[in-house]
Amino acid sequence: MAAESPLSIADRSACVTAQVRQSRLSLCSTGYRLQSVDSPTSTLVLRFDGQVFTETGSKVEDQQIVVVHAVVGIFKLEQHSYVLAVTDSHLQGTICGKDIYEVSGVCALPLDYDSGKIVFQELLQEQTTTASGDKSTAVPRKSYSTGDVAGLAAAQLENSSRVDMNDDLTGEAGFRWLSPQISWMFRPSKDSLVSGTEDGATGSSTPQTEREGSAVVETSSGVRKTSTSLERMERRVVEEIARVFSTSGMFYAFDYDLTRSLQAKDRQVIDGVSEPLACIADRDYWFNWHIQQPLLTGGGLAWALPLVQGSVQIGRCQISKDDVVQISVVSRRNWRRIGMRYERRGADTNGNVANFVETEQILELESKQESGQHVDVGAHPTHIASFVQTRGSMPFLWTQTGAGLHPAAVVAGTDDSNAATCAQHLQHEISRVGRQVLVSLVEHGGREAAVGTAYAGVVGRCVASEMVDARMVRYVPWDFHHETRGMRYENVQQLVEQLRGEISGMGYYWHAGNAPLTTQHGIFRVNCMDCLDRTNVVQSAIARAVFNEQLVRLGVHAAPELGLAAHPGLEPTLNRLWANNGDYISRQYAGTSAMKGDFTRTGRRNFGGMVNDATYSLARLWINTFRDYFSQAVLDFLVGNHAAAAVFRTLIDLRSREPDQVRQMASARETAVRTSVAIVVRDGERVQLACVVQSPMALDSLKIAAAADSVLILTDAAVYVCSYCDRQQKVSEFLRIGLSVLARVQYGAYITDTRTPQCLDPSRNHGVVLSFALAPDHHSSSPGYEFESSLAATQPFVSSADGEKLHFIACKVATEAQV
């Protein structure tokens, strides 16, 4: 599948204006207004009610304004929707004469007047004091770290003392099952959601109603939702989102498409960009694409600025009296399977792989026309050349839990499913960039051998079964740790020599004058376990070999046989750029700078570098244990894999969820419904409704002991409640209630979990209670009802209006938030 652009051909016809570079942000009673600095009559309106539209000819002169660099996007949490704007950035350098910026500060503006006014005034004061040069009264910037762990623990301990865990505050359920660290977040009051009986008693298991004619299903522990806990959780989510965009290597340009390589852009290298970048950007590398949907659909194309997560490193070097070369190393991270190190490994079922990064090395050469003339590299470079490589996790289903320093990796899928997943990934990359040279650096023995061997087998299976054209794939295994043991990192050059034929045949993109002279055919796809440290060393070595060939081809190499060392300062510059690139990618995936950076920077391995690597290993272990699960949930939310509720639940569960999990759960529930209907519904009955619920699967009980799914089926003759076993794909037990004996149906709130504010929201947690009459002899042969397996009636206690004894069964509607 070719690279996907965000807009259809019809939509692109609307791209008639240029990209908005900066905006004057103002606050009014109905929302925010962003007035283009370059075109003051163009204004983007973001209303508090969610509407997004543009206005022209409404220039505002006298309002208080804050200058923002870009609009990152709009997202919605539990209490507020937010506009995320870039408030600070710095110039990283220029590529082909176009300025490239790195984001260094963002601000989340609530789409609510009262809350938004506070944040807006803080921004206004900060910008005013910064402009005046008086830093003594400047508003301090918010810290976007995940917080002081010790301080948080102390605060939790102090607050936990507010509740006596031995006191039964809400009846027989209480809070004794909650840990002290989180129980204080949901401190209940005596007037909780527990509904009393008619005589005012509480604690009865009889379902009661809050008002005549409607039912509110009793909770297992009555808890009142507190706004304080929700605000605290939402604030932490907002701070993590701000941290992601302000400290995780986000880059942008106003007139240069960072989402695509020079070869993919082709004519734009010379012609430049004359339309908003949203019209041409590659969606796979447009990190904030999901949260920019309100702008794209609301006519704000000119304000929709693509951000790329990755790295942009730029350096210049004089290689002769008349020639100056600029080198740029640009990495763009694919967000399709975005994530942290142990939270995301391998591929998903669509062939998207973890830590997939495209890295492009760009050479710009400018020659002096006259001796002593100043050289401005990039304005109109004589020659432009680029070489692209990719890295990414091994493209099949495998996992690795972050338990300890060296956890074992496990192959998760079957041979067939893994081959299909790998083929899907390779086919997409072949269609995008051509032939794939797969360089695998994992160990051939030890803890990495299982997945390394599986990778070789999966690729072989793809080729043997003709799922992938054998001519378009070459697999090259090279055990990095074995070949460089004893700090012999110079042996990496042996791998480069082994790949010399591929390097020459692959070529590179070379543009001179008004047309490309050569193009790159194929790509090196390099991987290790993390696709970080070993991968960066090897990619930098391959890029160095290509760079040397480019200088020879351009005719500016002083001594080709000496390599880059023939030009003082050139090799250190290139090494520094690649080392910095590795650090950026490593921090985004593992939380620390790259290991083996001493070799990448200097070409030599030393003892100090080994000590640094040991420190990074311990830091990665701590980060993975205490932070990555939450960072993963936030990343999944930002790219649209999960709803906001999943992020809040992560703060309680202390684990993230795979994006495939919701889809797999939906498929499993669909199977459960179909199977249950086929098994239990009697011949001749017509199904009116069938859905997945959660039920105690016991009469006269509201407490759901396990989160297993059940199926509720309504026909024209009866109601069925079925307990379904996913593993065996069969109905283990069921209850059939004939409509003739159904005495009462109650509907209302059904709260069974108290760990997050969302779990306490009646609008999200609801269910039904079905009350029915039983004859004295309630066997399965009874015409009105039917029991199967262990489901049995207890002593009836619910009385109908005429004194008839009733039993009931409860069902809670299952939602995606429960996955």
Tab-separated table of C-alpha atoms in Angstrom, residues 13-247:
chain	number	residue	atom	x	y	z
A	13	SER	CA	-9.023	21.538	-4.218
A	14	ALA	CA	-9.755	23.538	-1.070
A	15	CYS	CA	-6.043	23.983	-0.405
A	16	VAL	CA	-5.821	27.446	-1.883
A	17	THR	CA	-4.151	29.300	0.970
A	18	ALA	CA	-0.628	29.066	2.323
A	19	GLN	CA	0.337	27.526	5.638
A	20	VAL	CA	-0.321	29.810	8.609
A	21	ARG	CA	3.017	30.413	10.330
A	22	GLN	CA	2.052	32.114	13.578
A	23	SER	CA	-1.233	33.234	15.111
A	24	ARG	CA	-2.421	35.873	17.546
A	25	LEU	CA	-4.496	34.039	20.128
A	26	SER	CA	-7.288	35.936	21.867
A	27	LEU	CA	-10.049	34.915	24.278
A	28	CYS	CA	-13.666	35.970	23.991
A	29	SER	CA	-16.884	34.927	25.697
A	30	THR	CA	-17.659	32.221	23.130
A	31	GLY	CA	-14.216	30.725	22.506
A	32	TYR	CA	-10.711	31.350	21.188
A	33	ARG	CA	-9.758	33.245	18.057
A	34	LEU	CA	-6.474	32.645	16.217
A	35	GLN	CA	-5.648	35.436	13.801
A	36	SER	CA	-2.956	34.739	11.224
A	37	VAL	CA	0.097	36.976	11.710
A	38	ASP	CA	0.890	36.971	7.975
A	39	SER	CA	-2.735	37.442	6.917
A	40	PRO	CA	-4.551	39.348	9.717
A	41	THR	CA	-7.925	39.098	7.977
A	42	SER	CA	-7.892	35.278	8.270
A	43	THR	CA	-9.073	33.957	11.625
A	44	LEU	CA	-9.635	30.480	13.012
A	45	VAL	CA	-12.473	30.336	15.551
A	46	LEU	CA	-12.525	27.585	18.205
A	47	ARG	CA	-15.800	27.845	20.097
A	48	PHE	CA	-16.382	26.452	23.566
A	49	ASP	CA	-19.298	24.401	22.215
A	50	GLY	CA	-16.920	22.472	19.930
A	51	GLN	CA	-17.533	24.304	16.656
A	52	VAL	CA	-14.488	25.032	14.495
A	53	PHE	CA	-14.643	27.423	11.537
A	54	THR	CA	-12.733	30.222	9.819
A	55	GLU	CA	-13.605	33.871	9.268
A	56	THR	CA	-12.238	36.447	6.883
A	57	GLY	CA	-12.227	40.216	7.018
A	58	SER	CA	-12.626	40.426	10.804
A	59	LYS	CA	-9.328	41.911	11.884
A	60	VAL	CA	-9.139	42.593	15.624
A	61	GLU	CA	-6.699	45.249	16.832
A	62	ASP	CA	-7.321	46.043	20.485
A	63	GLN	CA	-7.795	42.692	22.231
A	64	GLN	CA	-5.265	41.093	24.533
A	65	ILE	CA	-3.337	38.569	22.461
A	66	VAL	CA	-0.807	35.799	22.923
A	67	VAL	CA	1.358	34.792	19.970
A	68	VAL	CA	1.387	31.017	19.390
A	69	HIS	CA	3.608	29.241	16.894
A	70	ALA	CA	1.190	26.477	15.860
A	71	VAL	CA	-1.982	24.631	16.802
A	72	VAL	CA	-1.077	21.063	17.738
A	73	GLY	CA	-4.671	19.829	17.949
A	74	ILE	CA	-7.847	19.510	19.986
A	75	PHE	CA	-8.624	16.659	22.375
A	76	LYS	CA	-11.367	15.843	24.857
A	77	LEU	CA	-10.943	14.384	28.340
A	78	GLU	CA	-13.512	13.897	31.102
A	79	GLN	CA	-14.009	17.433	32.369
A	80	HIS	CA	-12.860	19.610	29.488
A	81	SER	CA	-11.879	19.687	25.864
A	82	TYR	CA	-8.499	21.318	25.237
A	83	VAL	CA	-6.709	23.223	22.491
A	84	LEU	CA	-3.019	22.309	22.475
A	85	ALA	CA	-0.832	25.110	21.095
A	86	VAL	CA	2.910	25.522	20.603
A	87	THR	CA	4.026	28.476	22.721
A	88	ASP	CA	7.786	28.040	22.408
A	89	SER	CA	10.114	26.526	19.811
A	90	HIS	CA	13.648	27.014	18.568
A	91	LEU	CA	15.236	26.989	15.131
A	92	GLN	CA	17.090	23.731	14.551
A	93	GLY	CA	18.577	24.795	11.219
A	94	THR	CA	17.644	24.859	7.550
A	95	ILE	CA	17.202	22.124	4.944
A	96	CYS	CA	17.085	23.206	1.308
A	97	GLY	CA	16.783	26.765	2.560
A	98	LYS	CA	13.683	26.012	4.695
A	99	ASP	CA	13.658	26.617	8.439
A	100	ILE	CA	13.138	23.571	10.681
A	101	TYR	CA	11.912	24.053	14.260
A	102	GLU	CA	11.819	21.880	17.373
A	103	VAL	CA	8.949	22.297	19.840
A	104	SER	CA	10.133	23.258	23.320
A	105	GLY	CA	6.923	24.449	24.979
A	106	VAL	CA	3.194	23.795	24.648
A	107	CYS	CA	0.076	24.878	26.505
A	108	ALA	CA	-3.271	23.113	26.895
A	109	LEU	CA	-6.094	25.695	26.807
A	110	PRO	CA	-9.436	24.407	28.197
A	111	LEU	CA	-12.429	24.971	25.949
A	112	ASP	CA	-14.259	26.565	28.859
A	113	TYR	CA	-14.341	30.285	29.584
A	114	ASP	CA	-13.627	30.244	33.336
A	115	SER	CA	-10.824	27.666	33.174
A	116	GLY	CA	-9.493	29.025	29.895
A	117	LYS	CA	-9.295	32.571	31.231
A	118	ILE	CA	-6.923	31.498	34.012
A	119	VAL	CA	-4.552	29.723	31.613
A	120	PHE	CA	-4.785	32.539	29.059
A	121	GLN	CA	-3.891	35.188	31.633
A	122	GLU	CA	-0.876	33.142	32.741
A	123	LEU	CA	0.312	32.910	29.138
A	124	LEU	CA	-0.288	36.624	28.635
A	125	GLN	CA	1.675	37.562	31.728
A	126	GLU	CA	4.541	35.254	30.816
A	127	GLN	CA	4.753	36.599	27.287
A	128	THR	CA	4.579	40.190	28.533
A	129	THR	CA	7.360	39.755	31.085
A	130	THR	CA	9.503	37.883	28.582
A	131	ALA	CA	9.120	40.663	26.030
A	132	SER	CA	10.035	43.313	28.617
A	133	GLY	CA	13.084	41.356	29.700
A	134	ASP	CA	12.021	41.324	33.366
A	135	LYS	CA	12.324	37.717	34.474
A	136	SER	CA	11.856	38.436	38.195
A	137	THR	CA	8.076	38.508	37.913
A	138	ALA	CA	7.712	35.956	35.147
A	139	VAL	CA	5.184	33.221	35.697
A	140	PRO	CA	7.126	29.997	36.225
A	141	ARG	CA	6.639	27.375	33.551
A	142	LYS	CA	4.810	24.222	34.526
A	143	SER	CA	6.884	21.117	34.944
A	144	TYR	CA	5.823	18.455	32.500
A	145	SER	CA	7.575	15.557	34.174
A	146	THR	CA	5.547	12.710	35.607
A	147	GLY	CA	6.115	14.079	39.058
A	148	ASP	CA	8.099	13.569	42.207
A	149	VAL	CA	7.477	9.962	43.216
A	150	ALA	CA	8.505	10.524	46.821
A	151	GLY	CA	6.325	13.616	47.121
A	152	LEU	CA	3.388	11.824	45.573
A	153	ALA	CA	3.740	8.906	47.966
A	154	ALA	CA	3.897	11.278	50.942
A	155	ALA	CA	0.789	13.109	49.783
A	156	GLN	CA	-1.057	9.829	49.328
A	157	LEU	CA	-0.032	8.644	52.774
A	158	GLU	CA	-1.242	11.894	54.322
A	159	ASN	CA	-4.565	11.742	52.525
A	160	SER	CA	-5.066	8.049	53.194
A	161	SER	CA	-5.207	8.800	56.914
A	162	ARG	CA	-8.468	10.614	56.326
A	163	VAL	CA	-10.280	7.295	55.971
A	164	ASP	CA	-10.224	4.595	58.602
A	165	MET	CA	-9.964	1.417	56.600
A	166	ASN	CA	-11.541	-0.540	59.445
A	167	ASP	CA	-14.714	1.549	59.357
A	168	ASP	CA	-17.583	0.266	57.259
A	169	LEU	CA	-18.672	3.561	55.742
A	170	THR	CA	-21.077	2.217	53.168
A	171	GLY	CA	-22.582	-0.949	54.513
A	172	GLU	CA	-21.242	-4.459	54.233
A	173	ALA	CA	-19.120	-3.837	51.082
A	174	GLY	CA	-17.197	-0.768	52.222
A	175	PHE	CA	-13.708	0.120	51.082
A	176	ARG	CA	-11.684	-2.558	52.830
A	177	TRP	CA	-10.680	-4.122	49.510
A	178	LEU	CA	-9.125	-0.867	48.241
A	179	SER	CA	-5.447	-0.170	48.794
A	180	PRO	CA	-4.619	2.746	51.133
A	181	GLN	CA	-2.854	4.533	48.260
A	182	ILE	CA	-6.056	5.026	46.249
A	183	SER	CA	-8.920	4.696	48.718
A	184	TRP	CA	-8.683	8.345	49.739
A	185	MET	CA	-9.365	9.382	46.153
A	186	PHE	CA	-12.939	8.142	46.463
A	187	ARG	CA	-13.750	9.046	50.034
A	188	PRO	CA	-17.502	8.540	50.393
A	189	SER	CA	-20.014	10.411	52.449
A	190	LYS	CA	-22.843	9.012	54.500
A	191	ASP	CA	-25.308	10.144	51.810
A	192	SER	CA	-23.741	8.053	49.053
A	193	LEU	CA	-25.464	6.522	46.092
A	194	VAL	CA	-26.872	3.722	48.247
A	195	SER	CA	-30.649	3.724	47.997
A	196	GLY	CA	-32.538	3.047	51.200
A	197	THR	CA	-35.504	0.797	51.667
A	198	GLU	CA	-38.915	2.172	52.418
A	199	ASP	CA	-38.265	2.106	56.118
A	200	GLY	CA	-34.895	3.822	55.738
A	201	ALA	CA	-32.691	0.782	56.274
A	202	THR	CA	-29.644	0.199	54.121
A	203	GLY	CA	-27.611	-2.831	53.226
A	204	SER	CA	-30.456	-4.955	51.899
A	205	SER	CA	-29.766	-6.896	48.725
A	206	THR	CA	-33.257	-6.082	47.497
A	207	PRO	CA	-33.153	-3.756	44.476
A	208	GLN	CA	-34.922	-0.490	45.255
A	209	THR	CA	-36.005	2.520	43.226
A	210	GLU	CA	-35.074	6.144	43.810
A	211	ARG	CA	-38.330	7.364	42.372
A	212	GLU	CA	-41.655	5.843	41.474
A	213	GLY	CA	-41.652	3.905	38.219
A	214	SER	CA	-37.903	3.765	37.624
A	215	ALA	CA	-35.200	1.482	38.912
A	216	VAL	CA	-31.736	2.308	40.139
A	217	VAL	CA	-29.775	-0.894	40.524
A	218	GLU	CA	-27.936	-1.201	43.817
A	219	THR	CA	-24.157	-0.861	43.803
A	220	SER	CA	-21.790	-3.342	45.417
A	221	SER	CA	-20.284	-0.477	47.381
A	222	GLY	CA	-21.980	2.893	47.414
A	223	VAL	CA	-19.530	5.595	46.477
A	224	ARG	CA	-20.077	9.232	45.587
A	225	LYS	CA	-18.069	10.534	42.657
A	226	THR	CA	-15.788	13.345	43.773
A	227	SER	CA	-14.727	16.088	41.410
A	228	THR	CA	-11.410	16.436	43.230
A	229	SER	CA	-10.164	13.002	42.187
A	230	LEU	CA	-11.263	13.533	38.604
A	231	GLU	CA	-9.527	16.909	38.431
A	232	ARG	CA	-6.344	15.420	39.830
A	233	MET	CA	-6.334	12.576	37.319
A	234	GLU	CA	-7.166	14.855	34.404
A	235	ARG	CA	-4.407	17.260	35.390
A	236	ARG	CA	-1.890	14.425	35.316
A	237	VAL	CA	-3.059	13.334	31.862
A	238	VAL	CA	-2.774	16.901	30.532
A	239	GLU	CA	0.723	17.258	31.985
A	240	GLU	CA	1.811	13.994	30.349
A	241	ILE	CA	0.411	15.133	26.993
A	242	ALA	CA	2.317	18.409	27.372
A	243	ARG	CA	5.474	16.479	28.241
A	244	VAL	CA	5.134	14.324	25.119
A	245	PHE	CA	4.940	17.344	22.835
A	246	SER	CA	7.465	19.591	24.572
A	247	THR	CA	10.294	17.184	25.458
